[in-house]
Coordinates of C-alpha atoms in Angstrom, one line a residue:
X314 CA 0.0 0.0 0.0
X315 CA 1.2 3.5 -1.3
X316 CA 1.9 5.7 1.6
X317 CA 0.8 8.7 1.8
X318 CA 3.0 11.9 1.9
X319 CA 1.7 14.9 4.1
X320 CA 1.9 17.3 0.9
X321 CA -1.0 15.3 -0.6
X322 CA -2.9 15.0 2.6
X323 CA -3.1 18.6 2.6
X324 CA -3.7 18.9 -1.1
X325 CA -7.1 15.8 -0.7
X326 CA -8.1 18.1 1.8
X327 CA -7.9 21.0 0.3
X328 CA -9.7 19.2 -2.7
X329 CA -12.4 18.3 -0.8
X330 CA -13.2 21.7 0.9
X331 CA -13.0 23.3 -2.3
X332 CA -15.6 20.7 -3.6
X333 CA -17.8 21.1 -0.8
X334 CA -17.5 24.8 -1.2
X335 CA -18.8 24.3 -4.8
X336 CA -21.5 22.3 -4.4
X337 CA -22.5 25.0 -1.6
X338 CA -22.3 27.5 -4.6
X339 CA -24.3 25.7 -6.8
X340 CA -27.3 24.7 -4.7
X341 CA -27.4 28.1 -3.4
X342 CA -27.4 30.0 -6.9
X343 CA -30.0 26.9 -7.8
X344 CA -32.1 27.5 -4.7
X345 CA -32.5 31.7 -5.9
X346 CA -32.7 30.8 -9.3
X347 CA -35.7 28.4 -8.6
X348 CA -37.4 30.8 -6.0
X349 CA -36.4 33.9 -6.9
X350 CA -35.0 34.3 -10.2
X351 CA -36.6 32.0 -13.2
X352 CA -38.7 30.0 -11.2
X353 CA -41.1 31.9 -8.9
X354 CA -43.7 30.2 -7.1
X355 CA -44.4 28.4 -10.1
X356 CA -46.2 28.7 -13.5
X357 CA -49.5 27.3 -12.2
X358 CA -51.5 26.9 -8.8
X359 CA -52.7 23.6 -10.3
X360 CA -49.1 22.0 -9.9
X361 CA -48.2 23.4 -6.6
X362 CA -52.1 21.7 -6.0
X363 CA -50.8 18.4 -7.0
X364 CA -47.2 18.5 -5.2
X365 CA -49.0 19.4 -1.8
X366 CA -50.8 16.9 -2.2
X367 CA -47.6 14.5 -3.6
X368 CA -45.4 15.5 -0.3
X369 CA -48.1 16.6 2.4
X370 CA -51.2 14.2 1.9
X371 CA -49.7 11.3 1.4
X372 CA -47.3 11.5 4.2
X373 CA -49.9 11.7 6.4
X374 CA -50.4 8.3 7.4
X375 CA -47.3 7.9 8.6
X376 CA -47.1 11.4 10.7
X377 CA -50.3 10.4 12.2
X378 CA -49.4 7.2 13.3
X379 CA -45.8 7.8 14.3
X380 CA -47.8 10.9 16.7
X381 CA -49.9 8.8 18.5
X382 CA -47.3 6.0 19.3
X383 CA -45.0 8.5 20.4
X384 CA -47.3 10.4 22.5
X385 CA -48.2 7.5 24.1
X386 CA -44.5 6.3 24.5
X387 CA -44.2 9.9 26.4
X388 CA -47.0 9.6 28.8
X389 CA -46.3 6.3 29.7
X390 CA -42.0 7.2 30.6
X391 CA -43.4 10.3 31.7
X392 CA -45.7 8.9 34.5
X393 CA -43.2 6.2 35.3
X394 CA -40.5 8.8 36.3
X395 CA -42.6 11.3 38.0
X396 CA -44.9 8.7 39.7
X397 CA -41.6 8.4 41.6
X398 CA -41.5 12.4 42.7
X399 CA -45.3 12.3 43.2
X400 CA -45.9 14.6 40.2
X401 CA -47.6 12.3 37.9
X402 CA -50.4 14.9 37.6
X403 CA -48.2 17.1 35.5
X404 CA -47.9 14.2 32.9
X405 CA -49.9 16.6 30.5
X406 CA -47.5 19.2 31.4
X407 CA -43.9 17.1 30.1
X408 CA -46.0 15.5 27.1
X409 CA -47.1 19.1 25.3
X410 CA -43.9 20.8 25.8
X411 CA -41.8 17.5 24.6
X412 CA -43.7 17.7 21.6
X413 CA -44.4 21.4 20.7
X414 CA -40.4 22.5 21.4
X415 CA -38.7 19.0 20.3
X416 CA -40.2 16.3 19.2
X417 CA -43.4 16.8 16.7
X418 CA -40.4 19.5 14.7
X419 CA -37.7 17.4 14.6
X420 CA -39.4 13.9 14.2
X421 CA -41.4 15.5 11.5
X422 CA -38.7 16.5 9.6
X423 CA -36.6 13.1 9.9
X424 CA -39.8 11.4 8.8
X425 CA -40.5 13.7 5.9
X426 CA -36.9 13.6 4.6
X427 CA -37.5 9.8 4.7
X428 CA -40.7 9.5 3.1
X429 CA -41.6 12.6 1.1
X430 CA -37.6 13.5 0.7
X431 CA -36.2 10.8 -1.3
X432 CA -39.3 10.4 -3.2
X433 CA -38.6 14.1 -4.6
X434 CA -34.8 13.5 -5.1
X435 CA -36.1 10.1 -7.2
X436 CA -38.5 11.6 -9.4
X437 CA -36.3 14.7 -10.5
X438 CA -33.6 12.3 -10.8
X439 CA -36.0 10.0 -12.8
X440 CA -36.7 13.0 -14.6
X441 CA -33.3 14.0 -15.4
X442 CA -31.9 10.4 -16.4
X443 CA -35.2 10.2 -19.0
X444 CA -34.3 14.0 -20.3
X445 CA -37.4 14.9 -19.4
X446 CA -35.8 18.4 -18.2
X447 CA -33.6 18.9 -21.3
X448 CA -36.8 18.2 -23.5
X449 CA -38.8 21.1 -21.4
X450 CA -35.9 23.6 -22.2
X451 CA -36.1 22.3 -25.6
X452 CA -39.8 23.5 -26.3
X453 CA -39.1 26.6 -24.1
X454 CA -40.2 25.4 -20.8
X455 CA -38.3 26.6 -17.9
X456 CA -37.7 23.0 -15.8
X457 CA -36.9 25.4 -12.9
X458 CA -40.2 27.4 -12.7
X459 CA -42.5 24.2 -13.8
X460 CA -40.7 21.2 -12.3
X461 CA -38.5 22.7 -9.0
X462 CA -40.4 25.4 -7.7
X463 CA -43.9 23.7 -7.4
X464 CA -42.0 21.4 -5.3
X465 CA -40.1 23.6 -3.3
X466 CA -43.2 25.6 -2.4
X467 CA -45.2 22.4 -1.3
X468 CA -42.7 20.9 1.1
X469 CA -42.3 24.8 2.8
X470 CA -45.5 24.7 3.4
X471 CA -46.9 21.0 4.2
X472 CA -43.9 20.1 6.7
X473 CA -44.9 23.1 9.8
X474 CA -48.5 21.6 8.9
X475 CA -47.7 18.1 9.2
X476 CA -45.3 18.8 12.3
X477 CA -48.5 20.7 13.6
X478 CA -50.6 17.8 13.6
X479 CA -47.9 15.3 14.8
X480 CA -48.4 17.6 18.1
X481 CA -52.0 17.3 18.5
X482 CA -52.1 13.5 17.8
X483 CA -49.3 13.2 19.9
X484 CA -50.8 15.3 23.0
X485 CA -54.2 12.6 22.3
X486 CA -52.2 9.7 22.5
X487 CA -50.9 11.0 25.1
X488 CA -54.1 11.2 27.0
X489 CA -55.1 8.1 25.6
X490 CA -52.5 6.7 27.7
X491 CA -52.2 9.2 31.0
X492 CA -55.9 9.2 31.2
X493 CA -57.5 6.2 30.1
X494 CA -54.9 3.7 31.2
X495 CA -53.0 5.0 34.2
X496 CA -55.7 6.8 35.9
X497 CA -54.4 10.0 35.7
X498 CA -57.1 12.9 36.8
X499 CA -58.1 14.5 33.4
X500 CA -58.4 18.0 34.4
X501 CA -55.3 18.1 35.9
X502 CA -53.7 16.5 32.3
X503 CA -55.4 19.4 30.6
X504 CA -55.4 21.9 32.9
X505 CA -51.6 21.6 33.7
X506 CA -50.7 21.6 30.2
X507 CA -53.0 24.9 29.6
X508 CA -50.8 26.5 32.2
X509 CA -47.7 25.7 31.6
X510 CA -47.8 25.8 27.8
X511 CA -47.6 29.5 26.0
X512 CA -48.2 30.9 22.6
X513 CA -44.5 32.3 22.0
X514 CA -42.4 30.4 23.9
X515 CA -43.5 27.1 22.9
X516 CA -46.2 26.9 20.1
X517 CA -44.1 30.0 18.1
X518 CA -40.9 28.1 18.8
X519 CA -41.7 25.1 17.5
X520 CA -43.5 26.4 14.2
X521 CA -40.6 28.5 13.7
X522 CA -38.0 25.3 13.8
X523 CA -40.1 23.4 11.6
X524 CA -40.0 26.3 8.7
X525 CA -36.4 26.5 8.5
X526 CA -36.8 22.2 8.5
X527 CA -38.9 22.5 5.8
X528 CA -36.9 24.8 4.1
X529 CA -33.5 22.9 4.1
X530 CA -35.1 19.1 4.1
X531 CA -37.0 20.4 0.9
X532 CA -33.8 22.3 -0.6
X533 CA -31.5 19.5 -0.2
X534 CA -34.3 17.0 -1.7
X535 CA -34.3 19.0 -4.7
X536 CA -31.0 19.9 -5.4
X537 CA -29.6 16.7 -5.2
X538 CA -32.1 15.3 -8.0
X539 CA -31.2 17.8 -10.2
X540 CA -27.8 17.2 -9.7
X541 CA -27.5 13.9 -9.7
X542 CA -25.9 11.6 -12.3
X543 CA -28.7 10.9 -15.0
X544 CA -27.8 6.8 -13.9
X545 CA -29.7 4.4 -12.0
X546 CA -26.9 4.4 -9.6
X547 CA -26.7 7.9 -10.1
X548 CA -30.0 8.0 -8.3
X549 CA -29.8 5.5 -5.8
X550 CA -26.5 7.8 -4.0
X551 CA -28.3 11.1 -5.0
X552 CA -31.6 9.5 -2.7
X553 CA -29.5 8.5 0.4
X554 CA -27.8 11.7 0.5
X555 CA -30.7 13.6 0.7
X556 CA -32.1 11.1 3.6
X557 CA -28.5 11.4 5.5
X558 CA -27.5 15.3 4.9
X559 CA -31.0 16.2 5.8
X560 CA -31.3 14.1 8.9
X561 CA -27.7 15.9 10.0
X562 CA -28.9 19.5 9.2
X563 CA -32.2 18.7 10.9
X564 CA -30.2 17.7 14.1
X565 CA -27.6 20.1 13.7
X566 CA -30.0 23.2 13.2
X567 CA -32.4 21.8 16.2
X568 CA -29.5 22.5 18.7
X569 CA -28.6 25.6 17.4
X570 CA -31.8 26.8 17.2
X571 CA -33.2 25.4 20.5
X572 CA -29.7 27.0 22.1
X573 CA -31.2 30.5 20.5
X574 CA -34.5 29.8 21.8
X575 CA -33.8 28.1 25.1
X576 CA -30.5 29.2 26.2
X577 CA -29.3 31.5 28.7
X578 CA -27.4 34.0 26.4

């Protein structure tokens, strides 16, 4: 095996800032160019219709379910450990603010990436490797404006919706489970949450995390089918990156942003 010099570790690492640098470049002139500059919000309501309902409706299902379960999953841990402090009455309390400041954003987001994600990645790839997009430039068609930003547009929006209703599902399964199971008082599960939970510091906060979710889950979705390599296996990486950089962003930006939110500064 060749050994390495220091000269060229410096130089691969150079190389692969510099690449990483570019590709930064690119998806950020790509991201303007689709919102802002050719693309707009699209050339017809009709198709930002049909990619809501592509990306937000059909992930539904699996936001709704993946709510209750965890909601449930809170209650019941949460009454387990205060039970033990004699505060199992403020189960309501722990359950809402898990969800409304962590959880319903950030699980939201990893399960959108997933689902609704690498579906977007695969058909703009698909598109791409077909020359679908290169035939709409052909006849005049901006892909951009008619193909990107209809999709852009529907993931901003349906993610803080979805991650809305994981919440609520989540808060009811959670009852299902405090209330209905383990005998917990339900006033006090309601009530407690009422007063401890408040507009701005918990509801705003967590709509505000799961717009700028939406708004890098959905960018790196799309970028990275339009960049792909037009090849089957082209694809396939282009898919899993999207699935991987957006689950590391979405974590990444949670702490940052909970640390802005949160934190003592």
């Amino acid at each position: 095996m060749r050994k390495i010099s220091l000269i060229e570790r410096v130089r691969l690492f150079g190389r692969s800032g510099i690449d990483v640098l570019a590709v930064l470049g690119r998806s950020t002139l790509f991201l303007f160019h689709a919102l802002l500059g050719r693309g707009g919000i699209g050339g017809s309501f009709g198709l930002l219709v049909k990619q809501l309902h592509s990306v937000g409706v059909m992930s539904l299902v699996i936001i709704v379910v993946s709510g209750i379960f965890i909601g449930m999953v809170l209650a019941l841990q949460g009454f387990n450990i205060l039970s033990s402090y004699g505060s199992e009455q403020a189960v309501g309390q722990m359950v809402a603010l898990t969800l409304l400041r962590e959880l319903g954003p950030v699980v939201t987001a990893l399960l959108f990436a997933g689902r609704a994600g690498s579906a977007l990645t695969a058909e703009i790839g698909n598109m791409k490797s077909t020359e679908q997009l290169s035939s709409l430039e052909m006849i005049g068609v901006d892909p951009l404006k008619y193909i990107i930003a209809p999709r852009l547009w529907a993931g901003f929006i349906s993610l803080p919706l979805l991650a809305m209703i994981f919440s609520v599902v989540g808060i009811w399964g959670g009852s299902w489970v405090a209330v209905d199971w383990l005998g917990v008082y339900d006033g006090s599960y309601w009530a407690n949450m009422q007063n401890s939970v408040t507009f701005t510091g918990d509801v705003l906060n967590g709509v505000i995390k799961s717009i700028v979710f939406a708004f890098v889950v959905t960018w790196i979705a799309v970028f990275q089918g339009y960049d792909c390599e037009p090849t089957s296996e082209g694809i396939s990486r282009a898919t899993t990156k999207t699935v991987v950089y957006a689950s590391l962003a979405v974590l990444g930006l949670d702490f940052i942003l909970t640390a802005l939110m949160f934190g003592d500064f």
